[in-house]
Coordinates of C-alpha atoms and ligand atoms in Angstrom, one line a residue:
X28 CA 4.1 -20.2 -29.7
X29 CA 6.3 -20.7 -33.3
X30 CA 6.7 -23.6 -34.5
X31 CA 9.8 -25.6 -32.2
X32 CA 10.5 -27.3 -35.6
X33 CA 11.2 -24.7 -38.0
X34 CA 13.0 -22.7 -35.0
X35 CA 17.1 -22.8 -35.5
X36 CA 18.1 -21.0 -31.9
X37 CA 21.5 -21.1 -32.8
X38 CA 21.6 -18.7 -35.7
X39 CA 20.8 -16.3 -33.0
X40 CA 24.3 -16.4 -31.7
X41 CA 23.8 -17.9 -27.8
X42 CA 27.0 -19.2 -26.9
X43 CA 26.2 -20.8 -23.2
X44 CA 28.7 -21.9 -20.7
X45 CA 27.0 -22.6 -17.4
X46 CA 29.6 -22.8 -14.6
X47 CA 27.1 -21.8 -11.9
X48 CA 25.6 -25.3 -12.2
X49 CA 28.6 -27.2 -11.5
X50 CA 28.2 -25.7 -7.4
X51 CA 26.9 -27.1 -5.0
X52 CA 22.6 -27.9 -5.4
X53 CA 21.8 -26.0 -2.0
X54 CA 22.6 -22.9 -4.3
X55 CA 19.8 -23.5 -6.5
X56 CA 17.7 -25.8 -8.2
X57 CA 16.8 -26.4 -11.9
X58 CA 13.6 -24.4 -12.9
X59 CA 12.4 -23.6 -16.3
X60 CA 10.5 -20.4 -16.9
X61 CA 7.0 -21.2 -16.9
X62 CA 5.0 -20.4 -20.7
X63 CA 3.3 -17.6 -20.9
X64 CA -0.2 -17.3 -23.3
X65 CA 0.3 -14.7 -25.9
X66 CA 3.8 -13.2 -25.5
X67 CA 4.5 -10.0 -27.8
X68 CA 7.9 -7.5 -28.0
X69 CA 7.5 -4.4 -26.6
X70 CA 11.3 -3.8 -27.2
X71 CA 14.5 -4.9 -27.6
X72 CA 17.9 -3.3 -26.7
X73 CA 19.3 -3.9 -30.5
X74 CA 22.5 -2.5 -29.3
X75 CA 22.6 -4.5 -26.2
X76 CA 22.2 -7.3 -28.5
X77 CA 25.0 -6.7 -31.1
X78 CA 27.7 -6.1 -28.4
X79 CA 26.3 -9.7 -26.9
X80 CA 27.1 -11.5 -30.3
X81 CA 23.6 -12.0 -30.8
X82 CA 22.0 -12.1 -34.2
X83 CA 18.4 -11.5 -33.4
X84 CA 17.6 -10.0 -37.2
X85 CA 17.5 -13.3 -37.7
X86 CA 14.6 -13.8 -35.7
X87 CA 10.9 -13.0 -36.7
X88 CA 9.0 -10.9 -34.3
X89 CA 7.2 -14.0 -32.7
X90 CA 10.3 -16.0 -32.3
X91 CA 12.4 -13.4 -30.6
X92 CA 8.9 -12.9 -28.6
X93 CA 8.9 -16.9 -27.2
X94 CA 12.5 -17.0 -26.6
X95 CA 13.2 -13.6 -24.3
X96 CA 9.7 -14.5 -22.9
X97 CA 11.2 -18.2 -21.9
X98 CA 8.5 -20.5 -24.2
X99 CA 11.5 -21.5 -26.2
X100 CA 14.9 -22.2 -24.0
X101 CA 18.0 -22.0 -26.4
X102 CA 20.0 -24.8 -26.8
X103 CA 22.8 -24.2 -24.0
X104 CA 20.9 -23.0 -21.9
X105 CA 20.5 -24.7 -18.1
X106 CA 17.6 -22.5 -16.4
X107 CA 17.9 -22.5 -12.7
X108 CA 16.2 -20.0 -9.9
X109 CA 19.4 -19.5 -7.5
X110 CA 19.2 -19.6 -3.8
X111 CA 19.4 -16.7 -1.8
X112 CA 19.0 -15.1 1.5
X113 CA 18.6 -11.1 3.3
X114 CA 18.4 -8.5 5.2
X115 CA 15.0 -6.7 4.0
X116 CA 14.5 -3.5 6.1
X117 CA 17.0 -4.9 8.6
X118 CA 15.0 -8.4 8.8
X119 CA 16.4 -11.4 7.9
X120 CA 14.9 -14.1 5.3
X121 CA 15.3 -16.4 3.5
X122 CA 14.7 -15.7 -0.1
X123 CA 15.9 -16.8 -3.7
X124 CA 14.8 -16.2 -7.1
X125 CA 10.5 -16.0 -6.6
X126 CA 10.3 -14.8 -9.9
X127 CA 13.2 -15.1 -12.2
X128 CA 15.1 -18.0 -13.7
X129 CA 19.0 -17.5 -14.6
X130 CA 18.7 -19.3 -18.0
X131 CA 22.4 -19.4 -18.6
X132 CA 25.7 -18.2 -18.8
X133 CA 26.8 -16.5 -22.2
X134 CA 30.3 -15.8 -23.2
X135 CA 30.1 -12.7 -25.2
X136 CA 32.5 -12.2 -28.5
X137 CA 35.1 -10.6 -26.3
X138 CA 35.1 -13.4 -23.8
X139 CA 32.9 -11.9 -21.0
X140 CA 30.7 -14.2 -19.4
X141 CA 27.4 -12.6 -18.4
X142 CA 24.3 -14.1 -16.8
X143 CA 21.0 -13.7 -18.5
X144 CA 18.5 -14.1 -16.3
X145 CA 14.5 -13.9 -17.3
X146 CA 12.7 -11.8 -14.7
X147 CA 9.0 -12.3 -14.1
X148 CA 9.5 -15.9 -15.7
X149 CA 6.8 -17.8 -13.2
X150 CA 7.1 -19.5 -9.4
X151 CA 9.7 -21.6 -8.7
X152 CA 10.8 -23.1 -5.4
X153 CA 11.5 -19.8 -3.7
X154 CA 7.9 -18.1 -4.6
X155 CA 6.9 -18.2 -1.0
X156 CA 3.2 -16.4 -1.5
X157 CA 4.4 -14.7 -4.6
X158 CA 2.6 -15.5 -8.5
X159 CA 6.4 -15.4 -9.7
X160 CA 5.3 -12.5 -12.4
X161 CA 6.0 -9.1 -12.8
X162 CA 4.4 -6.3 -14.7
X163 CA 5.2 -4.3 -17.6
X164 CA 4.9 -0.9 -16.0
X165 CA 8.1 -1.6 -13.2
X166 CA 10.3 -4.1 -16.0
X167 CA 9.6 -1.5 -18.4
X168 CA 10.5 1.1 -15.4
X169 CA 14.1 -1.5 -14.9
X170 CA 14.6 -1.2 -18.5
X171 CA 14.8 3.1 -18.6
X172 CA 16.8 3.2 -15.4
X173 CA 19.1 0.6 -15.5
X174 CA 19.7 1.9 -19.6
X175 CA 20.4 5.4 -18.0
X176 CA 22.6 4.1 -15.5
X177 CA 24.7 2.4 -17.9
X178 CA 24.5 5.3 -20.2
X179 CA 26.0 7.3 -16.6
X180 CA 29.1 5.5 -16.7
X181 CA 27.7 3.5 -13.4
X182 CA 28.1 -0.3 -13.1
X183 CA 24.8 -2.0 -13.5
X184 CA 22.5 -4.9 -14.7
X185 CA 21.3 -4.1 -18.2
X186 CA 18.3 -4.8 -19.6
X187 CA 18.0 -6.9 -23.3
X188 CA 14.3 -6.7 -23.9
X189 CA 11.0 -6.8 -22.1
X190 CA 8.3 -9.2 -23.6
X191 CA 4.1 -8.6 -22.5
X192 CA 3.0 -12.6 -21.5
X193 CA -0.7 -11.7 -22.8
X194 CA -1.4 -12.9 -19.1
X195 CA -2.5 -10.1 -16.5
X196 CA -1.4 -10.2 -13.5
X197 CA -2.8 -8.8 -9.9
X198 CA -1.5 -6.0 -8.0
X199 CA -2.9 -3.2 -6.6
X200 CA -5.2 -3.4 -9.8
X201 CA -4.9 -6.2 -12.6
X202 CA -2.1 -5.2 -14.4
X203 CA -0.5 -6.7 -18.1
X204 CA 2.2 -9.0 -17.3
X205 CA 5.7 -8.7 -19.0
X206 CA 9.1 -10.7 -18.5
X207 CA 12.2 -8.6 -18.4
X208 CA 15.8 -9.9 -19.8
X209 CA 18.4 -9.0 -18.0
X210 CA 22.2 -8.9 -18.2
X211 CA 24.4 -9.0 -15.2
X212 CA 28.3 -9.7 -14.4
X213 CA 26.3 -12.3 -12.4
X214 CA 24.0 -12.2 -9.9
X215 CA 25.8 -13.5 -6.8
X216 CA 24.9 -11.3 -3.9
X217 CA 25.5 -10.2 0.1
X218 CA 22.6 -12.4 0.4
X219 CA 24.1 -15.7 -1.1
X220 CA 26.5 -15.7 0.6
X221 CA 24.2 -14.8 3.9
X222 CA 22.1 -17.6 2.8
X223 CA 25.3 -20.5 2.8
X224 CA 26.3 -18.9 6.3
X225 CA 23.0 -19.8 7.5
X226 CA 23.1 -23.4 6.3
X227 CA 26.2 -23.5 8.4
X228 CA 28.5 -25.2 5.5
X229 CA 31.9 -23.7 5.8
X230 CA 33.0 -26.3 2.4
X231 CA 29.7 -25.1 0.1
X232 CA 30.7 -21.3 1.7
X233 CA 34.8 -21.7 0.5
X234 CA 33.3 -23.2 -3.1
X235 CA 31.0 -20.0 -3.4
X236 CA 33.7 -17.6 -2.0
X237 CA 36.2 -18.9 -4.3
X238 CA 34.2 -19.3 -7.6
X239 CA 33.3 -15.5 -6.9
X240 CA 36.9 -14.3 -6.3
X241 CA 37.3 -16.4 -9.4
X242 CA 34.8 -14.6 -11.8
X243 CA 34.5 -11.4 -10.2
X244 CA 38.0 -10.7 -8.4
X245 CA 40.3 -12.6 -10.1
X246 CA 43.4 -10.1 -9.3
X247 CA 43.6 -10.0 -5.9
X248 CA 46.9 -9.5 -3.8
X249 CA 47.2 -12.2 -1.5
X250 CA 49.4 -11.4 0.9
X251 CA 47.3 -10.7 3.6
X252 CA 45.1 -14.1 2.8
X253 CA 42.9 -14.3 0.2
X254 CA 39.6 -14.0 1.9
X255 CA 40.4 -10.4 4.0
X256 CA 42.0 -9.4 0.4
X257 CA 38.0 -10.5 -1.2
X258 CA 36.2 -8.3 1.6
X259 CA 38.3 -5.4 0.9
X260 CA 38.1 -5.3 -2.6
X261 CA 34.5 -6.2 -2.7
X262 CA 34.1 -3.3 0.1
X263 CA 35.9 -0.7 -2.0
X264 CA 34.2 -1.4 -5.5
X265 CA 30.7 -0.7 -3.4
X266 CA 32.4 2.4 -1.9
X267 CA 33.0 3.4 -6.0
X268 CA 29.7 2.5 -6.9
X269 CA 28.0 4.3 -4.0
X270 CA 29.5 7.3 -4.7
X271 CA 28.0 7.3 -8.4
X272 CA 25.1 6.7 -7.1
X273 CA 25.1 9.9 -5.0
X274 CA 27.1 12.1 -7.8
X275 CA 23.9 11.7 -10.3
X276 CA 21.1 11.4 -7.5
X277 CA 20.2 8.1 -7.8
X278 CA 18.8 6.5 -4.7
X279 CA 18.2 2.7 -5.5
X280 CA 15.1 2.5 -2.5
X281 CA 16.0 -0.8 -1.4
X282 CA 19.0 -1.7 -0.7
X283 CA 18.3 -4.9 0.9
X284 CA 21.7 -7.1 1.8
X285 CA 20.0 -9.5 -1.6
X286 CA 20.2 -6.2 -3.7
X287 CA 23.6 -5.7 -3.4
X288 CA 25.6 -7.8 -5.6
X289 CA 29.3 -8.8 -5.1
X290 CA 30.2 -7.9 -8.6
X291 CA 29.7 -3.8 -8.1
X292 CA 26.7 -3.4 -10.3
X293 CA 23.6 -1.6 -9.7
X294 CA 20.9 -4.7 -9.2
X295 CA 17.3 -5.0 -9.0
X296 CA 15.7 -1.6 -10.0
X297 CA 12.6 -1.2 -8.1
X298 CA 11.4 1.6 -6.7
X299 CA 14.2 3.6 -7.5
X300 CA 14.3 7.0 -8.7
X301 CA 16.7 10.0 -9.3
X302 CA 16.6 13.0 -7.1
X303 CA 15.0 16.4 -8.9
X304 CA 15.3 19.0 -5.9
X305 CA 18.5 17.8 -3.5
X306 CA 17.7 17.0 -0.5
X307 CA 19.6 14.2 1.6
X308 CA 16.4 13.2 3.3
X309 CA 15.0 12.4 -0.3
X310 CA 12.9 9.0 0.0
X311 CA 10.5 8.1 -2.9
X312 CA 9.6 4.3 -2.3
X313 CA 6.7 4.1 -0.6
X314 CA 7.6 1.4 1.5
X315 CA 10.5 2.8 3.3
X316 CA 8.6 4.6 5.6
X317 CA 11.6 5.5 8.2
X318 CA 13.6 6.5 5.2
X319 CA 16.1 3.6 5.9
X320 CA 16.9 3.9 2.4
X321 CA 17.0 7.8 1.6
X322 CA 19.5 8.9 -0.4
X323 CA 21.7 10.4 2.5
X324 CA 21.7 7.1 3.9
X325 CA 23.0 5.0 1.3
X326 CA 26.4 5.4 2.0
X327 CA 25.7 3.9 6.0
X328 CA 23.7 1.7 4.3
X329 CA 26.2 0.2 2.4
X330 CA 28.9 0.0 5.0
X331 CA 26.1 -2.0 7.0
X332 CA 25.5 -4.3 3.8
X333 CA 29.0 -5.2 3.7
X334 CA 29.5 -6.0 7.7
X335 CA 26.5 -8.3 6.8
X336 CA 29.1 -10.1 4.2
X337 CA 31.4 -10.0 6.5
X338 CA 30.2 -11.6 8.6
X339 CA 28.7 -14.3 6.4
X340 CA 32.7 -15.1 5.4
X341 CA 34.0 -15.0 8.9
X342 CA 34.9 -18.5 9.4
X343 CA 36.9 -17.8 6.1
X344 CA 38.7 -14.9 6.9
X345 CA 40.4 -16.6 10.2
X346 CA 40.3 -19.5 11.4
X347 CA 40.2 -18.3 14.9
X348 CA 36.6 -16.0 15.3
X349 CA 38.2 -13.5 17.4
X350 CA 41.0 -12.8 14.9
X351 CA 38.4 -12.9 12.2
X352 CA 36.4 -10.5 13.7
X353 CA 39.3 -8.2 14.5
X354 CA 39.7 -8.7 10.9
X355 CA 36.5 -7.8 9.5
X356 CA 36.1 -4.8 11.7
X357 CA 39.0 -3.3 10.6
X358 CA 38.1 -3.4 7.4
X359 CA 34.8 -2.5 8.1
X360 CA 36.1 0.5 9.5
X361 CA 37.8 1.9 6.6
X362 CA 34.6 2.8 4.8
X363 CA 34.1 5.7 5.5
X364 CA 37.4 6.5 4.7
X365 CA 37.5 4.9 1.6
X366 CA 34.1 6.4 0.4
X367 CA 35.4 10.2 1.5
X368 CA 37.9 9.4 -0.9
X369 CA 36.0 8.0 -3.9
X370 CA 33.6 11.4 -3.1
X371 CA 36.1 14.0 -3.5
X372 CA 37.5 12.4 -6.5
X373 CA 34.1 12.8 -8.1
X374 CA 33.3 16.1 -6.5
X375 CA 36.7 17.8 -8.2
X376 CA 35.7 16.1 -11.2
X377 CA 32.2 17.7 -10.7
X378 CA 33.4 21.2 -10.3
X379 CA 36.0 20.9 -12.6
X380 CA 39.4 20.9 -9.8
X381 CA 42.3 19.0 -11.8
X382 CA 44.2 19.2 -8.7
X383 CA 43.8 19.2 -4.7
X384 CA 43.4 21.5 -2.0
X385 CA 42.7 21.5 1.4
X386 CA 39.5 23.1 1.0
X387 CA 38.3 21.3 -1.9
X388 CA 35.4 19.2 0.7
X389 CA 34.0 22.3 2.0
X390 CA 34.1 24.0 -1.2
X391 CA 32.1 21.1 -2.5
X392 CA 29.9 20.9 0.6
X393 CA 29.1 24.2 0.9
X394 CA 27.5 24.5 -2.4
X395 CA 25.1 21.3 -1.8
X396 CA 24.5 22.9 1.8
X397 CA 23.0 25.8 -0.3
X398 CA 21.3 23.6 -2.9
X399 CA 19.8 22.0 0.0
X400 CA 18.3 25.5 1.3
X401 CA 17.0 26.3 -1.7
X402 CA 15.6 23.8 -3.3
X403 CA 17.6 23.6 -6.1
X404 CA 17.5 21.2 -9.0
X405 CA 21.0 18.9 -8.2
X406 CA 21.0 18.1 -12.1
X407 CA 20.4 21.3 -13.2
X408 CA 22.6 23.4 -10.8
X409 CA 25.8 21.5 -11.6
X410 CA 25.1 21.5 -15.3
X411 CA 24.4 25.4 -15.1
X412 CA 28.2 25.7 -13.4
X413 CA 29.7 23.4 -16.5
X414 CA 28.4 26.0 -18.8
X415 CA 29.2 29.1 -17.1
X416 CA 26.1 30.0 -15.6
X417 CA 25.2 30.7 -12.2
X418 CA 22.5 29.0 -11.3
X419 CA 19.7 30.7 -11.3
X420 CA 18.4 32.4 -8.1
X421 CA 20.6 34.7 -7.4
X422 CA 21.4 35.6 -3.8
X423 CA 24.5 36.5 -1.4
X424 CA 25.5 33.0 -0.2
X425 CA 25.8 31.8 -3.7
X426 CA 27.4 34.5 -5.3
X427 CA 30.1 34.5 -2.9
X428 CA 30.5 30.8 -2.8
X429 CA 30.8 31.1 -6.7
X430 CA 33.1 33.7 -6.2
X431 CA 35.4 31.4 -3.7
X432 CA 34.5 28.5 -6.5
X433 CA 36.0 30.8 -9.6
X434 CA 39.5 31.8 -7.2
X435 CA 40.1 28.1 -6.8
X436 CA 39.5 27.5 -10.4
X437 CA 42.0 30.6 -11.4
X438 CA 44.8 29.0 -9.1
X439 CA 44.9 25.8 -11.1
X440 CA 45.5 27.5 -14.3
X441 CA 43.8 24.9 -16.9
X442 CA 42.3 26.7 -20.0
X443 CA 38.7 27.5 -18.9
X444 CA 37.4 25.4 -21.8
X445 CA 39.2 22.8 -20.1
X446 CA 37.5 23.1 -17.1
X447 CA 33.5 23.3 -18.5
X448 CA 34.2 20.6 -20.5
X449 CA 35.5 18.5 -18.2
X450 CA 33.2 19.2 -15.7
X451 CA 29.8 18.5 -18.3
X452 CA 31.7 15.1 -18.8
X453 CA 30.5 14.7 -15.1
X454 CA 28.0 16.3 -14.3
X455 CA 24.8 14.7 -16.9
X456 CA 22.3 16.8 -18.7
X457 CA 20.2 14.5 -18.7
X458 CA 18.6 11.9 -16.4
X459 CA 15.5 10.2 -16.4
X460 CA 13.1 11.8 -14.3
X461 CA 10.0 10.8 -12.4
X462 CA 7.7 12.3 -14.2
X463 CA 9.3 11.9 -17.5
X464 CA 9.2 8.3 -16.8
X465 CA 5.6 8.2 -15.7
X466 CA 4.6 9.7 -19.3
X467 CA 6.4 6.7 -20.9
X468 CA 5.1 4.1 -18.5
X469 CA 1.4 5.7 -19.2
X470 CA 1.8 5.1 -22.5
X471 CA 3.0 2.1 -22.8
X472 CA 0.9 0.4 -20.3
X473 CA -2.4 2.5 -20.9
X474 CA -2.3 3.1 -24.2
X475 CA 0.4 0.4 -26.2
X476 CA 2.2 3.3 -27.2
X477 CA 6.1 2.6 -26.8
X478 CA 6.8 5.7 -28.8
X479 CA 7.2 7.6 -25.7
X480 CA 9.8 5.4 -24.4
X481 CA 11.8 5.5 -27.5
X482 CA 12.4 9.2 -27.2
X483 CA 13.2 8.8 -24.1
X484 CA 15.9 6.2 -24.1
X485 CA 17.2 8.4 -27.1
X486 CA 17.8 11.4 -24.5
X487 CA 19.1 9.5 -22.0
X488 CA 21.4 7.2 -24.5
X489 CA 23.7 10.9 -24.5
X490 CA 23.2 11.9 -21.0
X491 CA 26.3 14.2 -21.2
X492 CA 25.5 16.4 -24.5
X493 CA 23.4 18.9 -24.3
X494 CA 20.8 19.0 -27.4
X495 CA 17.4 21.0 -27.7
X496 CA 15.7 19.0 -28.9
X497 CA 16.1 17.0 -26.0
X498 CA 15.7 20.0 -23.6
X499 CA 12.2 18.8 -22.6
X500 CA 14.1 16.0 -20.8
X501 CA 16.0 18.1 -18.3
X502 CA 13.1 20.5 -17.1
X503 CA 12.6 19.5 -13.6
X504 CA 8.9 18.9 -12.8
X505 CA 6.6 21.8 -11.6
X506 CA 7.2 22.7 -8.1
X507 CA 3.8 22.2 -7.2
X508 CA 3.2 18.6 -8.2
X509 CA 2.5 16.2 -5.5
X510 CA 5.3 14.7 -3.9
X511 CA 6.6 11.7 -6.0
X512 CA 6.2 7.9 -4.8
X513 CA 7.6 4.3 -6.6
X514 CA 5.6 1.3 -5.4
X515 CA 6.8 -1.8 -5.0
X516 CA 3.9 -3.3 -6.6
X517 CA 6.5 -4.6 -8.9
Ligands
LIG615 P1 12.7 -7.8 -4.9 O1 11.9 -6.9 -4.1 O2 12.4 -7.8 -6.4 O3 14.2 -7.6 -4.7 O4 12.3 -9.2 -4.4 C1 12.5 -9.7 -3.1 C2 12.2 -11.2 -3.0 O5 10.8 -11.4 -3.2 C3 13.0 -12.0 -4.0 O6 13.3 -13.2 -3.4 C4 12.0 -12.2 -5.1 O7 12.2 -13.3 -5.9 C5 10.7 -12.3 -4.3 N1 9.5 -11.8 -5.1 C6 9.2 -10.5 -5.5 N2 8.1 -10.5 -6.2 C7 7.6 -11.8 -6.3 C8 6.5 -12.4 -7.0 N3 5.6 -11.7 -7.7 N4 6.4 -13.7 -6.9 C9 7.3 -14.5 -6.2 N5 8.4 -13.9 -5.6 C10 8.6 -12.6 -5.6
LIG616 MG1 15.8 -8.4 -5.1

């Protein structure tokens, strides 16, 4: 540990304003992260950082080490584990933070507030069986993919730095422990507000409602009530987010009712990954054994997520139950809807259509229809179009669907340039694939070589330009390696 005495935290730049506290104490309880032995950088999102207001040059290598690994708590700082409840494969539970401490609330230099939270910090209350740690391979893992996303234009937790505690820890083998920093909006999800439903307190449920609508949703129109107006615009910011998802490939593997946060970012990366080869059945978590969470199911999923909420802010929406369900369904109802439309706005922006026709969704369905039949890279295919390329294999159901594809293009008449370079502004050259990610997280973990990772995360920092140098990154893996699988050994 450095020296506590010689240690000025607030050069560093933390400026802490911890609203989450003044709630009600069944949400949570004070916690500090427990110290880990030896803790050690093994990075730091510099960039991250500097947008945060933080000044962590100041900082030797040790110091930054204790603080992001929670030895040292920064003056300001209120650590607490929230409470929380879900829906885990369709099961309910009670949960809340096993292994992670929100240490604070910090307002960046353009007024945001964000939540840092310290992931892998030790057990608190909620531990259940758990050791409260995590290891570096998966916070590592978080650190790529949530970077990627961000990098993707897609609302998500980010990740500030991931510290090794010099502490193993036991999984399926004994594995180097590591605490993961991350950044979120906040980290309020379906399953708090699941988890106050269950405690049955209608005034703690109002206070949580209302401090969300508050940080997250503070422009709502009213005129329908105030609560119906919360579950429609929380509904249609998943409907946006979903639909990101599934325009890059990713499939987030759990989507549990407590990984689905009320702000509309991307939270808790496990075992997620991005699709290589599309196919709607894709599953790579090797825990979803009924493919609950493949990646054709997410949008389903989603809508079933936020009938969960719903229902856990019923006594808010009406005061009579029967009106508030009639409420909730109907807006429950309007998913699919609302997600059709968030899809074809993304699809024309995917195949470079500035304006609408009728045919646009079968234009756009047709192709991933044939993608699907043969096997073909989703990245890939759509970047080939952006440059002018058919992809490659060649045969009579594509070339006459690129033929349809290049008539609708023609009847818009935007410059051609136009239209490619709009289109690679949505369609990414770069993702971060399985087993691109697998060579950083076997160097890292097997060897201490974060080299790997930095190229990386300098690829996927430009997702959109095409470089070669960085062509190694979009090569989809060999056809014949074995069928890829996340753990949730995290
Ligand atoms: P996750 O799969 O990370 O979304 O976690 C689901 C729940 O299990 C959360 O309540 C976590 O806090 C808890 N959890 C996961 N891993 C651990 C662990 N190693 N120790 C204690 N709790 C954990
Ligand atoms: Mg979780």
């Amino acid at each position: 540990m450095a020296d506590l005495n010689t240690l000025n935290t607030s050069e560093v730049g933390w400026r802490f304003d911890n609203s989450y506290v003044k709630l009600q104490k069944t949400l949570f309880s004070y916690q500090k992260p427990v110290p880990v032995r030896a803790p050690s950088m093994a990075i730091l999102n510099d960039r991250l950082a500097e947008s945060l207001g933080l000044n962590v040059s100041a900082l030797s290598n040790q110091e930054r080490a204790d603080i992001f690994a929670g030895n040292i708590i920064p003056e300001g700082a209120s650590p607490i584990a929230q409470a929380y409840a879900g829906h885990q494969f369709g099961n309910f539970t009670m949960l809340g933070d096993g292994r992670a401490v929100l240490i604070g609330e910090h307002l960046t230099p353009s007024g945001t507030r964000v939540d840092i939270q310290l992931k892998g910090s030790g057990q608190t209350q909620f531990s259940r069986r758990g050791d409260g740690r995590a290891a570096l391979g998966p916070m590592l893992r978080e650190y790529i993919i949530s970077e990627a996303m961000h990098a993707l234009n897609i609302p998500t937790t980010r990740s500030l730095a991931v510290v090794a505690t010099g502490e193993p820890v036991i999984r399926e083998a004994l594995q180097p422990g590591a605490i993961l920093t991350r950044v979120a909006a906040s980290h309020i999800r379906v399953g708090t507000f699941q988890y106050v439903a269950a405690l049955n307190d209608v005034l703690v449920l109002k206070a949580l409602a209302d401090y969300t609508i508050d940080r997250h949703y503070p422009e709502l129109d009213q005129t329908g009530g105030i609560y119906p107006a919360f579950l429609a615009a929380m509904m249609e910011r998943q409907a946006a987010l979903i639909v990101k998802w599934q325009q890059v490939g990713f499939i987030h593997g759990v989507m549990n009712t407590d990984n689905m946060a009320i702000s509309g970012e991307t939270i808790d990366y496990g075992p997620c990954a991005f699709m290589d080869i599309y196919d709607p059945e894709t599953v790579f978590s090797s825990i979803d054994r009924n493919g609950r969470y493949a990646y054709g199911n997410q949008p389903q999923i989603a809508q079933w997520n936020i009938a969960r909420f719903a229902e856990a802010i019923l006594p808010l929406l009406h005061s009579d139950q029967d009106h508030a369900i009639s409420i909730a369904e109907e807006t429950i109802n309007r998913f699919p809807d609302i997600f059709k439309q968030h899809w074809l706005i993304g699809m024309r922006a995917k195949l470079g259509l500035f304006n609408e026709e009728a045919e646009d969704s079968m234009l756009a369905e047709s192709l991933l229809a044939w993608m699907q039949e043969h096997q073909a890279d989703y990245t890939n295919t759509f970047r080939a179009l952006s440059a002018d390329k058919r992809p490659q294999l060649n045969d009579g159901v594509l070339i006459d669907w690129h033929a349809r594809w290049q008539a609708r293009l023609a009847r818009q008449e935007i410059p051609k340039y136009e239209v490619y370079r709009s289109m690679k502004l949505h369609s990414p050259a770069i993702i971060p694939r399985n087993h691109r990610v697998e060579e950083v997280l076997e160097a890292a973990v097997e060897r201490d070589d974060l080299s790997v990772m930095h190229r990386l995360l300098a690829a996927i920092n430009n997702p959109f330009e095409e470089r070669d140098e960085y062509d190694y990154y979009s090569l989809p893996p060999a056809k014949n390696v074995q069928k890829y699988q996340t753990y949730c050994g995290t």
